[in-house]
PDB file of C-alpha atoms in Angstrom:
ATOM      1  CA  UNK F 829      70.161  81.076 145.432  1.00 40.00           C
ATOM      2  CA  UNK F 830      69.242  77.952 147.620  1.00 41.00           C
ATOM      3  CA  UNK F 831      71.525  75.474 148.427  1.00 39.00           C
ATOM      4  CA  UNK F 832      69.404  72.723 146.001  1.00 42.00           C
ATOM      5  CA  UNK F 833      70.382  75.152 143.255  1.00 41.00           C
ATOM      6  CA  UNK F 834      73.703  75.987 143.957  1.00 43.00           C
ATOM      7  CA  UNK F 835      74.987  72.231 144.333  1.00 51.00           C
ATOM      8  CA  UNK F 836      77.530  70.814 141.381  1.00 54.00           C
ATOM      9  CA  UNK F 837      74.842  68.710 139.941  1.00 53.00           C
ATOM     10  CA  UNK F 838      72.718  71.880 138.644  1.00 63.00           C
ATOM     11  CA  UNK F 839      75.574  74.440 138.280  1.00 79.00           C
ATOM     12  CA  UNK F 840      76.017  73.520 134.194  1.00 89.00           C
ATOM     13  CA  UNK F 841      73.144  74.965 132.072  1.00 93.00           C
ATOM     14  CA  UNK F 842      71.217  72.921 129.673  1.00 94.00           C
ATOM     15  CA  UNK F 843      72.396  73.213 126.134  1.00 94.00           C
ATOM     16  CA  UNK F 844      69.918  71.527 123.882  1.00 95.00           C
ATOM     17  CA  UNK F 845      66.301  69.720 124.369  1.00 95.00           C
ATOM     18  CA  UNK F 846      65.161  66.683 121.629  1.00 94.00           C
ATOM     19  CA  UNK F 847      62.806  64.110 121.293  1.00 93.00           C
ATOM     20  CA  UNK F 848      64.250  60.288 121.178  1.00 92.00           C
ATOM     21  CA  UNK F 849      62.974  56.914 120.758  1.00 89.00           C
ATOM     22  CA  UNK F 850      64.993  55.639 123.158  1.00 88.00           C
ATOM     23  CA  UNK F 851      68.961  55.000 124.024  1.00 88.00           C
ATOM     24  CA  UNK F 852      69.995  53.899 120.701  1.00 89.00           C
ATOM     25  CA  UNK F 853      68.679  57.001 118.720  1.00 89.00           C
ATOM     26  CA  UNK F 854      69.754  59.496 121.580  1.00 90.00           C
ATOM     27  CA  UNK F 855      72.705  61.204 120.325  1.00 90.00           C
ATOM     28  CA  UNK F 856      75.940  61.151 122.117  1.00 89.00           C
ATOM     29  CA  UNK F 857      76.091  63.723 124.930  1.00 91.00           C
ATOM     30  CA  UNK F 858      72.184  63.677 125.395  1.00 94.00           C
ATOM     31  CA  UNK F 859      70.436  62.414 128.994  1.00 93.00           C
ATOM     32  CA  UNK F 860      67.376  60.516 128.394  1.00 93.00           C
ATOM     33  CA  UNK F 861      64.561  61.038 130.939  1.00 94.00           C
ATOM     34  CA  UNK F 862      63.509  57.224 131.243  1.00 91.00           C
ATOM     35  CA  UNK F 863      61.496  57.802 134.488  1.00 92.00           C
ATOM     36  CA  UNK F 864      59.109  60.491 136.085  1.00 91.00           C
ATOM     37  CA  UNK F 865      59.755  61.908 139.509  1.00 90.00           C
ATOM     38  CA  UNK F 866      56.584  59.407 140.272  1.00 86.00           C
ATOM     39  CA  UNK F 867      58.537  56.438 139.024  1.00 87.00           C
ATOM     40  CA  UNK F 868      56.357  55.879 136.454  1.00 88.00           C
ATOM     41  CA  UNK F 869      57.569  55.360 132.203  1.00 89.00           C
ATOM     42  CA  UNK F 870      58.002  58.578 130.921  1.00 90.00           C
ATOM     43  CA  UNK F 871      57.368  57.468 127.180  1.00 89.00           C
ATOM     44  CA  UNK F 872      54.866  59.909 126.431  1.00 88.00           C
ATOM     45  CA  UNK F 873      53.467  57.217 123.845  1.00 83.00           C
ATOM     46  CA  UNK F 874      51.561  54.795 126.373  1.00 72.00           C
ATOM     47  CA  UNK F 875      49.418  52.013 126.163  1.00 63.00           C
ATOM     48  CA  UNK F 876      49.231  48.059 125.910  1.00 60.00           C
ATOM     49  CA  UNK F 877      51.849  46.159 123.325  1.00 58.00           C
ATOM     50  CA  UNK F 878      52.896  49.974 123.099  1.00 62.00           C
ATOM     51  CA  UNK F 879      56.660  49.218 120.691  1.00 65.00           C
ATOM     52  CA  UNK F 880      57.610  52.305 120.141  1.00 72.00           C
ATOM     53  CA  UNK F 881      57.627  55.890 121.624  1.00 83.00           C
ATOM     54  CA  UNK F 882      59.265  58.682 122.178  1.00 89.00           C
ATOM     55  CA  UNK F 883      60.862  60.161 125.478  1.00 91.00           C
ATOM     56  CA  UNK F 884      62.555  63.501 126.150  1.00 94.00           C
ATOM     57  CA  UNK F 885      66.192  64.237 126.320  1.00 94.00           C
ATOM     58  CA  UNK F 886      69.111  67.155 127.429  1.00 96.00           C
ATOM     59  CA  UNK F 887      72.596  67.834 126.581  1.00 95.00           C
ATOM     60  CA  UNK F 888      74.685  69.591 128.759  1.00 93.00           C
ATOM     61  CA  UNK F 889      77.532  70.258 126.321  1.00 92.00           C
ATOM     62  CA  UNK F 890      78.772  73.256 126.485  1.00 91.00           C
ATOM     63  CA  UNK F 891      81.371  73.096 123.026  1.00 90.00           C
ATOM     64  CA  UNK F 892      79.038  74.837 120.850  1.00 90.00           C
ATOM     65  CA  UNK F 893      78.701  77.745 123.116  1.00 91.00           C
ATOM     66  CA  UNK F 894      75.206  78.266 123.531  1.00 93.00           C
ATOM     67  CA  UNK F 895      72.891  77.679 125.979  1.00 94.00           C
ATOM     68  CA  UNK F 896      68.857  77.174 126.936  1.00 95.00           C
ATOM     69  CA  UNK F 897      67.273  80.360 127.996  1.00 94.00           C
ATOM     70  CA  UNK F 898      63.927  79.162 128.405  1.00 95.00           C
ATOM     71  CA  UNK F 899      61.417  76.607 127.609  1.00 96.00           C
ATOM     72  CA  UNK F 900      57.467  76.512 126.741  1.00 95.00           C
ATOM     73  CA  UNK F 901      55.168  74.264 126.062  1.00 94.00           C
ATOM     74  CA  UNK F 902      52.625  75.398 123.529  1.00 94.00           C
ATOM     75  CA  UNK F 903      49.653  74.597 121.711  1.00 92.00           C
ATOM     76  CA  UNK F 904      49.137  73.735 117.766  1.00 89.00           C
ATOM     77  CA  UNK F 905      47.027  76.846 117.622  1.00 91.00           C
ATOM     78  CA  UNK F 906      49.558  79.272 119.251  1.00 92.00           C
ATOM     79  CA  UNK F 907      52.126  81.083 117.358  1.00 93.00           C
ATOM     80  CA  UNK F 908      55.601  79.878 118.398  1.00 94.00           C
ATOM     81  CA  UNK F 909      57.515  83.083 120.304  1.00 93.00           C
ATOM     82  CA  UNK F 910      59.612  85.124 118.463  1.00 94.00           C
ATOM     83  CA  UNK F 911      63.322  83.946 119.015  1.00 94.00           C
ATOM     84  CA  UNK F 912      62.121  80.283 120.109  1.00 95.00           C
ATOM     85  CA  UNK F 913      62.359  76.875 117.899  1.00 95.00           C
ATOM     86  CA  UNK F 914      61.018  73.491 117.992  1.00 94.00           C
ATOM     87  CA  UNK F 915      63.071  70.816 119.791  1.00 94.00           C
ATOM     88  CA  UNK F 916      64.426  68.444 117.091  1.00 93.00           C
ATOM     89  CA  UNK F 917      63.277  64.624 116.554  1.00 91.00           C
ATOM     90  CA  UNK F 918      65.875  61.573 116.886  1.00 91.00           C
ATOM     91  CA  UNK F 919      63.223  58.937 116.654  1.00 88.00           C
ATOM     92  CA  UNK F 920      63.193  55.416 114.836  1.00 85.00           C
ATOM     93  CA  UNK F 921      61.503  55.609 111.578  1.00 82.00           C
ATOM     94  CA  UNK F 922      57.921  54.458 112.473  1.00 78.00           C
ATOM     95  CA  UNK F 923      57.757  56.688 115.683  1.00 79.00           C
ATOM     96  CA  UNK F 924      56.623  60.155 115.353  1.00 83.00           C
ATOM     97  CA  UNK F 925      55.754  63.166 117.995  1.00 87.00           C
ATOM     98  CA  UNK F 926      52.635  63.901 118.647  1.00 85.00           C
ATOM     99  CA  UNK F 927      51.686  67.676 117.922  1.00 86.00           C
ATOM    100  CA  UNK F 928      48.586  68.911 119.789  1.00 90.00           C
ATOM    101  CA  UNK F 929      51.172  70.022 122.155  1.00 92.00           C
ATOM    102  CA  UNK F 930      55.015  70.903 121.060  1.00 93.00           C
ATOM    103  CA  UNK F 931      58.299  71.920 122.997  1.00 94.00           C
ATOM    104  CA  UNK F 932      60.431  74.914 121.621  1.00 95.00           C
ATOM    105  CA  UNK F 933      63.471  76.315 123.657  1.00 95.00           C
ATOM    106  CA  UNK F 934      64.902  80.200 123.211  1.00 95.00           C
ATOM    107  CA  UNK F 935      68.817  79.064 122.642  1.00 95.00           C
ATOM    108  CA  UNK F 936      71.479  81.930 123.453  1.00 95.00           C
ATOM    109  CA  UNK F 937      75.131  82.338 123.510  1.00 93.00           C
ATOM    110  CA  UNK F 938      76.243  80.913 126.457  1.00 91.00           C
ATOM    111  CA  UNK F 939      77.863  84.794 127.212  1.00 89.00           C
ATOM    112  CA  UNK F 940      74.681  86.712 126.390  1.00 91.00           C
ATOM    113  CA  UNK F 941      72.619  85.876 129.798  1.00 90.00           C
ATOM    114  CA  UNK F 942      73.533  85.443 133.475  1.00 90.00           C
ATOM    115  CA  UNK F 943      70.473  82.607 134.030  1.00 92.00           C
ATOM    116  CA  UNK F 944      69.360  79.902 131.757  1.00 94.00           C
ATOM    117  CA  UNK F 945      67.396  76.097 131.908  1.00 94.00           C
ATOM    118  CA  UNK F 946      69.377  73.931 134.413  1.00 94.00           C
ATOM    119  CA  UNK F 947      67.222  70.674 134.932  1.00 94.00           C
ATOM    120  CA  UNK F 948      64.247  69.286 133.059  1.00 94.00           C
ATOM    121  CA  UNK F 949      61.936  67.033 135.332  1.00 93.00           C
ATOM    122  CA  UNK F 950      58.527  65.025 134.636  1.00 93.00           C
ATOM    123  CA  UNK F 951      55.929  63.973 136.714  1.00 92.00           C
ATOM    124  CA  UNK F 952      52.399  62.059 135.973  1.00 89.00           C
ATOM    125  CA  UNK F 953      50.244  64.678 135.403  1.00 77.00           C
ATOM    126  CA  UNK F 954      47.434  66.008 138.860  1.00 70.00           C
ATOM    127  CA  UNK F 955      50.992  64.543 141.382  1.00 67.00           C
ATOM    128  CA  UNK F 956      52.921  66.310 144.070  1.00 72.00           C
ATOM    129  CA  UNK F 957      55.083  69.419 142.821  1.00 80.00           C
ATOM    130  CA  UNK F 958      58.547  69.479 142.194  1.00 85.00           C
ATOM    131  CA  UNK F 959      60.197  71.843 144.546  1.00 86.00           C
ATOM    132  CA  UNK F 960      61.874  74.880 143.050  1.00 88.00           C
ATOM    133  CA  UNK F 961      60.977  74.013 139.869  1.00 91.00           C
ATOM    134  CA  UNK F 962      58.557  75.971 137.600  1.00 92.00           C
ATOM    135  CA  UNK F 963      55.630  74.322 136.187  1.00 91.00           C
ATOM    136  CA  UNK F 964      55.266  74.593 131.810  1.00 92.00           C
ATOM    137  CA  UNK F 965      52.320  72.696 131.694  1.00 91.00           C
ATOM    138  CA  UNK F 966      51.139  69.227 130.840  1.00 90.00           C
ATOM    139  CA  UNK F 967      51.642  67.464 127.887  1.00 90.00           C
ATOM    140  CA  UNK F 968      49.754  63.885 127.116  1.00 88.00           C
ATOM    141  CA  UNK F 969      49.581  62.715 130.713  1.00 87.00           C
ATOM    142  CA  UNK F 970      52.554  64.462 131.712  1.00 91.00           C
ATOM    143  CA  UNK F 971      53.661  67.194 133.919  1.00 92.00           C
ATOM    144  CA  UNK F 972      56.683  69.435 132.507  1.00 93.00           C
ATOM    145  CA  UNK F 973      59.225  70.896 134.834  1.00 93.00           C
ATOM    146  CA  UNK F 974      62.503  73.299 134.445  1.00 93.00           C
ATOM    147  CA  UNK F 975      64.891  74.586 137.108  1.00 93.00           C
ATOM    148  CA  UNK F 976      66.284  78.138 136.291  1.00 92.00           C
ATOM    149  CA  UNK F 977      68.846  79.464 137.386  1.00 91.00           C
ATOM    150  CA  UNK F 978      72.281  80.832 137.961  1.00 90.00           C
ATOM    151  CA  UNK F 979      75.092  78.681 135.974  1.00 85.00           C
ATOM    152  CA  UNK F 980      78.684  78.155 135.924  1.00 76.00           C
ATOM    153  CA  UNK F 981      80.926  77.199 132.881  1.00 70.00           C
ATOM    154  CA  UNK F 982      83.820  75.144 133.739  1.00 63.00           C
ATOM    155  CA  UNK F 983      87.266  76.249 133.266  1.00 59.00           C
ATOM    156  CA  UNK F 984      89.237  75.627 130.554  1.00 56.00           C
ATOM    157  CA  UNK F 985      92.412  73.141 131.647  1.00 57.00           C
ATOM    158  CA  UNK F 986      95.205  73.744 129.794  1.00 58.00           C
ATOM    159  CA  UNK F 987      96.637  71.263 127.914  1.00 61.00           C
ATOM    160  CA  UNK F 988      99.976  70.210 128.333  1.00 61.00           C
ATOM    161  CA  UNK F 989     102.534  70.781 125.640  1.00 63.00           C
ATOM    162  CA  UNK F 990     105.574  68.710 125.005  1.00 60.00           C
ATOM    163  CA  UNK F 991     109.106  70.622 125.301  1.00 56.00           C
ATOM    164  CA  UNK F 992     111.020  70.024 122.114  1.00 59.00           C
ATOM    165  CA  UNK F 993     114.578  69.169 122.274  1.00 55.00           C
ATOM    166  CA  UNK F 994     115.782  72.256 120.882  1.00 58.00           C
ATOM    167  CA  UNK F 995     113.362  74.232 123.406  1.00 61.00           C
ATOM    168  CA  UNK F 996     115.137  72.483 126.277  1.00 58.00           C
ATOM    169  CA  UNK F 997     118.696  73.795 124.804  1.00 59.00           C
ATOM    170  CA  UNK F 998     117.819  77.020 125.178  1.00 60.00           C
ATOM    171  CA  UNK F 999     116.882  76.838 129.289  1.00 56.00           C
ATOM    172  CA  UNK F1000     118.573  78.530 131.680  1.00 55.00           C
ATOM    173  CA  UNK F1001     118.793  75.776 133.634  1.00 54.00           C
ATOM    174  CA  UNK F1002     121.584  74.260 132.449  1.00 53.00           C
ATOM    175  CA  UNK F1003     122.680  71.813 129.992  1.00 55.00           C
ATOM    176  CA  UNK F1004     120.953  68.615 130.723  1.00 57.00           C
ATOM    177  CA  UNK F1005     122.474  64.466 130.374  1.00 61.00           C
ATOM    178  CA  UNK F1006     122.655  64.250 126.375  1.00 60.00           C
ATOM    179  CA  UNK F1007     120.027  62.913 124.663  1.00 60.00           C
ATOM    180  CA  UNK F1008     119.750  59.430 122.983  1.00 61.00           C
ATOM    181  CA  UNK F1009     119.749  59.575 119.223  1.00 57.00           C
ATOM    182  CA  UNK F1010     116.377  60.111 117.479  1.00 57.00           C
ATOM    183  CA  UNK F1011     115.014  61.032 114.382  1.00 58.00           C
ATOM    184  CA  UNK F1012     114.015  63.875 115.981  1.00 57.00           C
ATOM    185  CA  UNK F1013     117.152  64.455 117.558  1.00 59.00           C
ATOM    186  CA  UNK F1014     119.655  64.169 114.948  1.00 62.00           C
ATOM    187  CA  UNK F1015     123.190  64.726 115.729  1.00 61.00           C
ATOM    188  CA  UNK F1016     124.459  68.489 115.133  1.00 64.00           C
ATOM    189  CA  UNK F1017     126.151  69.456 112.060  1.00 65.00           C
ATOM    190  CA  UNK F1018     129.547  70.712 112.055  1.00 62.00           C
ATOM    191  CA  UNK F1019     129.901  74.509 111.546  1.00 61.00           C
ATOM    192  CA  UNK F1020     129.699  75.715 108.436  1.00 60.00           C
ATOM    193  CA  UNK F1021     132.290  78.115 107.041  1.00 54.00           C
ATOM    194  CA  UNK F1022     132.092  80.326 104.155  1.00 53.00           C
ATOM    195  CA  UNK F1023     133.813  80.256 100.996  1.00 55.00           C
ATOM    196  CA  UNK F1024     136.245  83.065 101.797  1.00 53.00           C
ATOM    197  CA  UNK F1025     136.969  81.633 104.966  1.00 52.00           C
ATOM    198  CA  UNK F1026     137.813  78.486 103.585  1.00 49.00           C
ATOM    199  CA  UNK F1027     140.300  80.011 100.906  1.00 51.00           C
ATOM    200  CA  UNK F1028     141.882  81.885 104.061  1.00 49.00           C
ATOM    201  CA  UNK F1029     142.604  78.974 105.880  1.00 51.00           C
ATOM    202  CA  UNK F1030     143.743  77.257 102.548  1.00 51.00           C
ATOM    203  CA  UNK F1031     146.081  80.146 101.321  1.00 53.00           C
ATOM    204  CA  UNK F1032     147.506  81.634 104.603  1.00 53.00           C
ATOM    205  CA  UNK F1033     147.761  79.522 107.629  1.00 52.00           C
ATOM    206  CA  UNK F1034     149.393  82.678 109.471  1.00 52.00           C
ATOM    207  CA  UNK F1035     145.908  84.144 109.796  1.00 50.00           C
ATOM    208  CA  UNK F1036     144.489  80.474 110.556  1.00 48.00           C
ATOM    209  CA  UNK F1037     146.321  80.260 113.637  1.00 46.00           C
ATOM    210  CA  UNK F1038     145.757  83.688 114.545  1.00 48.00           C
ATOM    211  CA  UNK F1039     142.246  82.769 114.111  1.00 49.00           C
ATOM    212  CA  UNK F1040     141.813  80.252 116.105  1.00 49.00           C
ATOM    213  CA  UNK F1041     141.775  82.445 119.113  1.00 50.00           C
ATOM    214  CA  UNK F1042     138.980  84.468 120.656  1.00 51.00           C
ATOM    215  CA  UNK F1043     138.788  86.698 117.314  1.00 49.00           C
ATOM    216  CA  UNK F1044     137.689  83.539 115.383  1.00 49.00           C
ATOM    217  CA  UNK F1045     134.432  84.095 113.232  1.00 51.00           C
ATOM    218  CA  UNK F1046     132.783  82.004 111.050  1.00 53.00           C
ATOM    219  CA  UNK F1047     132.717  84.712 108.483  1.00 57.00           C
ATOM    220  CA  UNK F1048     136.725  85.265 107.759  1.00 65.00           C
ATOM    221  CA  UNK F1049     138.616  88.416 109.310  1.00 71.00           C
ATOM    222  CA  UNK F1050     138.228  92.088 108.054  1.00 76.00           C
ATOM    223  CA  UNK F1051     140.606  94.877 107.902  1.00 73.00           C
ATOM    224  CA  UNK F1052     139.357  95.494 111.021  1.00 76.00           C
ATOM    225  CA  UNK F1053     140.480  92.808 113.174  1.00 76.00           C
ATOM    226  CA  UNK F1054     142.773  93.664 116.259  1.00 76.00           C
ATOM    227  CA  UNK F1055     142.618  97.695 115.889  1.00 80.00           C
ATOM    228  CA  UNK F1056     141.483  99.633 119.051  1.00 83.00           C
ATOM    229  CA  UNK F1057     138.806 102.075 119.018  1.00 81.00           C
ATOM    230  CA  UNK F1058     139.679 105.763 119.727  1.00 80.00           C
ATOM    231  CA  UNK F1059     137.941 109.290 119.061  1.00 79.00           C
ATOM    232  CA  UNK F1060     140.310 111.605 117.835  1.00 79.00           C
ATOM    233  CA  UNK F1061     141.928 114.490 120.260  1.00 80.00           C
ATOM    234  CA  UNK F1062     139.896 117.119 118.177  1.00 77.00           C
ATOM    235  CA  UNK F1063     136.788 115.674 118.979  1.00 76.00           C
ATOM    236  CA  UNK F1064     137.652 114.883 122.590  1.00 73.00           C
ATOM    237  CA  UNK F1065     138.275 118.681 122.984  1.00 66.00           C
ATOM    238  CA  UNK F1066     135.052 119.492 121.725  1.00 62.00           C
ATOM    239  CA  UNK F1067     133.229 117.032 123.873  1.00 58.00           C
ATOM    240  CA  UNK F1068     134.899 118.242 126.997  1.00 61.00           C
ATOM    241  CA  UNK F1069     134.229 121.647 126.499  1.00 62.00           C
ATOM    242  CA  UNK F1070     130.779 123.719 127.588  1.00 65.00           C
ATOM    243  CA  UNK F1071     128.905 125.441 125.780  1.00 63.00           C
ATOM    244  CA  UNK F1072     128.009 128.988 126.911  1.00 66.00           C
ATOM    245  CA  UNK F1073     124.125 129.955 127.302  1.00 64.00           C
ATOM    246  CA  UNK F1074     125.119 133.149 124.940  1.00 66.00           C
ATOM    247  CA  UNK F1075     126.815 130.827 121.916  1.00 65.00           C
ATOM    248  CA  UNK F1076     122.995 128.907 122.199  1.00 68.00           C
ATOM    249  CA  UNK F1077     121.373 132.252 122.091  1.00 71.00           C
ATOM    250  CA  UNK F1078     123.168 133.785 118.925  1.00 73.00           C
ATOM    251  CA  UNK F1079     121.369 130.966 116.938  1.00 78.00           C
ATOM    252  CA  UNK F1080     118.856 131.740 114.611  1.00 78.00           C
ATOM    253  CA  UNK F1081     116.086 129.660 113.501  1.00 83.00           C
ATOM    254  CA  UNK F1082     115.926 130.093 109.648  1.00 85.00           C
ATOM    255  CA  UNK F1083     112.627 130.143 107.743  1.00 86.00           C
ATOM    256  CA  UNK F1084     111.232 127.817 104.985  1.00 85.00           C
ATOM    257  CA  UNK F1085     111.833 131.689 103.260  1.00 86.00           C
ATOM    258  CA  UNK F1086     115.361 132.234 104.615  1.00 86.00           C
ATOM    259  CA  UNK F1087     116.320 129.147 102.901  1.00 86.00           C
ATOM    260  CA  UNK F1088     114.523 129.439  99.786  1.00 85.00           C
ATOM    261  CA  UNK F1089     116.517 132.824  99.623  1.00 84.00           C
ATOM    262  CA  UNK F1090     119.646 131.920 100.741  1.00 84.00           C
ATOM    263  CA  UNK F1091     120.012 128.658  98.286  1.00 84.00           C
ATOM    264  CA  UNK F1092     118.404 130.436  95.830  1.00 84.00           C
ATOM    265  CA  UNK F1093     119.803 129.621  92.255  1.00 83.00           C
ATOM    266  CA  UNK F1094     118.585 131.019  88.659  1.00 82.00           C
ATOM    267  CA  UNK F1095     121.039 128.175  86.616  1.00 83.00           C
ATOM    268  CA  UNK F1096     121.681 131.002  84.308  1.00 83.00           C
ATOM    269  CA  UNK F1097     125.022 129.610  83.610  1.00 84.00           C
ATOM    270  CA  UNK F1098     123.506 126.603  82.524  1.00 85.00           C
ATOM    271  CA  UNK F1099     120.939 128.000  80.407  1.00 85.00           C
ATOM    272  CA  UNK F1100     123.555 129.948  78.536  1.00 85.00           C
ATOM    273  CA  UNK F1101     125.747 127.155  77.753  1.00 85.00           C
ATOM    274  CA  UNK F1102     122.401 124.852  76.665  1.00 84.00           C
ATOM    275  CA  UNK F1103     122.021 127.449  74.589  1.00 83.00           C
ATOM    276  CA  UNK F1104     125.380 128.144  72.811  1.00 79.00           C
ATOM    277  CA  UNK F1105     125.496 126.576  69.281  1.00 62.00           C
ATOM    278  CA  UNK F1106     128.634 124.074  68.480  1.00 57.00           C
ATOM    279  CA  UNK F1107     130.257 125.717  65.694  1.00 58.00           C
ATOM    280  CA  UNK F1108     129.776 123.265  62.493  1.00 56.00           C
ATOM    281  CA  UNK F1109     132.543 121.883  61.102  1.00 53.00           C
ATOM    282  CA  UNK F1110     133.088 123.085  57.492  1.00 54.00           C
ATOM    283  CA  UNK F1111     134.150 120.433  54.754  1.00 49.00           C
TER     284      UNK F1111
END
């Protein structure tokens, strides 16, 4: 790629091509091409006392994702290509497009292809060329012109995000000055205790002030509270001890069968009793 192509101001693809009256009925994000390369008008309606016309026009935004692929100029009597449309028309209400000749554009996802339309140009039609452009042909007076290339999406910027002040409680970093009093930074409620805790403080201020120490939980004390953890002797002699390679290789590996057979119950007693008859009390 040439150094003409590669520079910032043809790097972003062209994203949509439309006819407009002028600067007024452009829409937003649309370049109007108000000159040729010649310096001539490039209204494509000319003439003496002319009012109204109609110029061409390019976005280059890229937020619906799509892009230009190509561009053709074509005849009334030629089929349009398949996968191509007709620019669209942002004209005042007594201008109108002439159609002996028409634009139509082949618009992509911007991800599908690696080269689309980067410039459009105009020039008065039997001038100079336009260097590393491609010709599409003329159109009522006019020469049309398209750079393709290469093109570069810019890079999303991130957006900064405001820290909340309960994020900033959670850092690492330290505690930070205290904040000034906001509605979004409401002063912090007092713990709250549960109902048993409450009647334990209320009914036994023993275990209150035993509470109050480094066993203190919101949620009362359990039975638990203050007795050590230990395994019992048994089990410590168990754990200590090895196991012999011939204890592991005495065990047997019992079958779905084995266990069928060895759990194996008919409930005959059962079925004898359901069956025994009360005897009936006699009046």
């Amino acid at each position: 790629m040439s150094v003409f192509e590669s520079s910032s101001a043809f790097s972003r693809p062209i994203t949509a091509v439309a006819w407009a009256s002028n600067a007024s009925s452009c829409p937003a994000q649309f370049i109007l091409i108000t000159q040729t390369e010649d310096g001539a008008s490039a209204n494509f309606i000319r003439g003496f006392a002319i009012k109204s016309g109609y110029y061409l026009s390019y976005s280059k935004d890229l937020s619906g994702g799509m892009v230009v692929a190509d561009v053709q100029v074509i005849t009334d009597k030629e089929t349009i290509p398949h996968g191509y449309c007709y620019i669209p028309e942002f004209l005042e209400p007594k201008a109108s497009v002439g159609k002996k000749k028409r634009i139509c554009v082949r618009i992509v996802p911007v991800g599908s292809v690696a080269t689309a339309v980067l410039d459009l140009k105009l020039t008065v039609k039997n001038k100079s060329m336009v260097q590393q452009y491609t010709c599409l042909g003329d159109m009522n007076g006019f020469v049309v012109w398209c750079l393709k290339g290469q093109f570069s999406t810019p890079t999303p910027q991130a957006k900064p995000r405001s820290v909340s002040l309960d994020m900033r409680s959670l850092s690492l970093e330290g505690t930070g000055p205290p904040q000034p009093l906001k509605p979004s930074n409401p002063p912090e409620a007092p713990p709250k205790f549960s109902r048993r805790r409450s009647k334990l403080d209320t009914h036994n201020p023993m275990e209150a002030v035993y509470d109050s120490g480094n066993h203190s939980s919101i949620h009362g004390l359990t039975a638990m509270d203050g007795v050590p953890f230990s395994l019992h002797p048994k089990f410590e002699s168990q754990s200590n001890s090895k196991v012999s390679v011939s204890t592991l290789s005495d065990i047997r590996i019992k079958s779905v069968q084995d266990i069928e057979n060895e759990y194996n119950y008919t409930f005959a007693v059962e079925e004898l009793a359901a069956k025994r008859m009360c005897p009936s009390v006699s009046g």
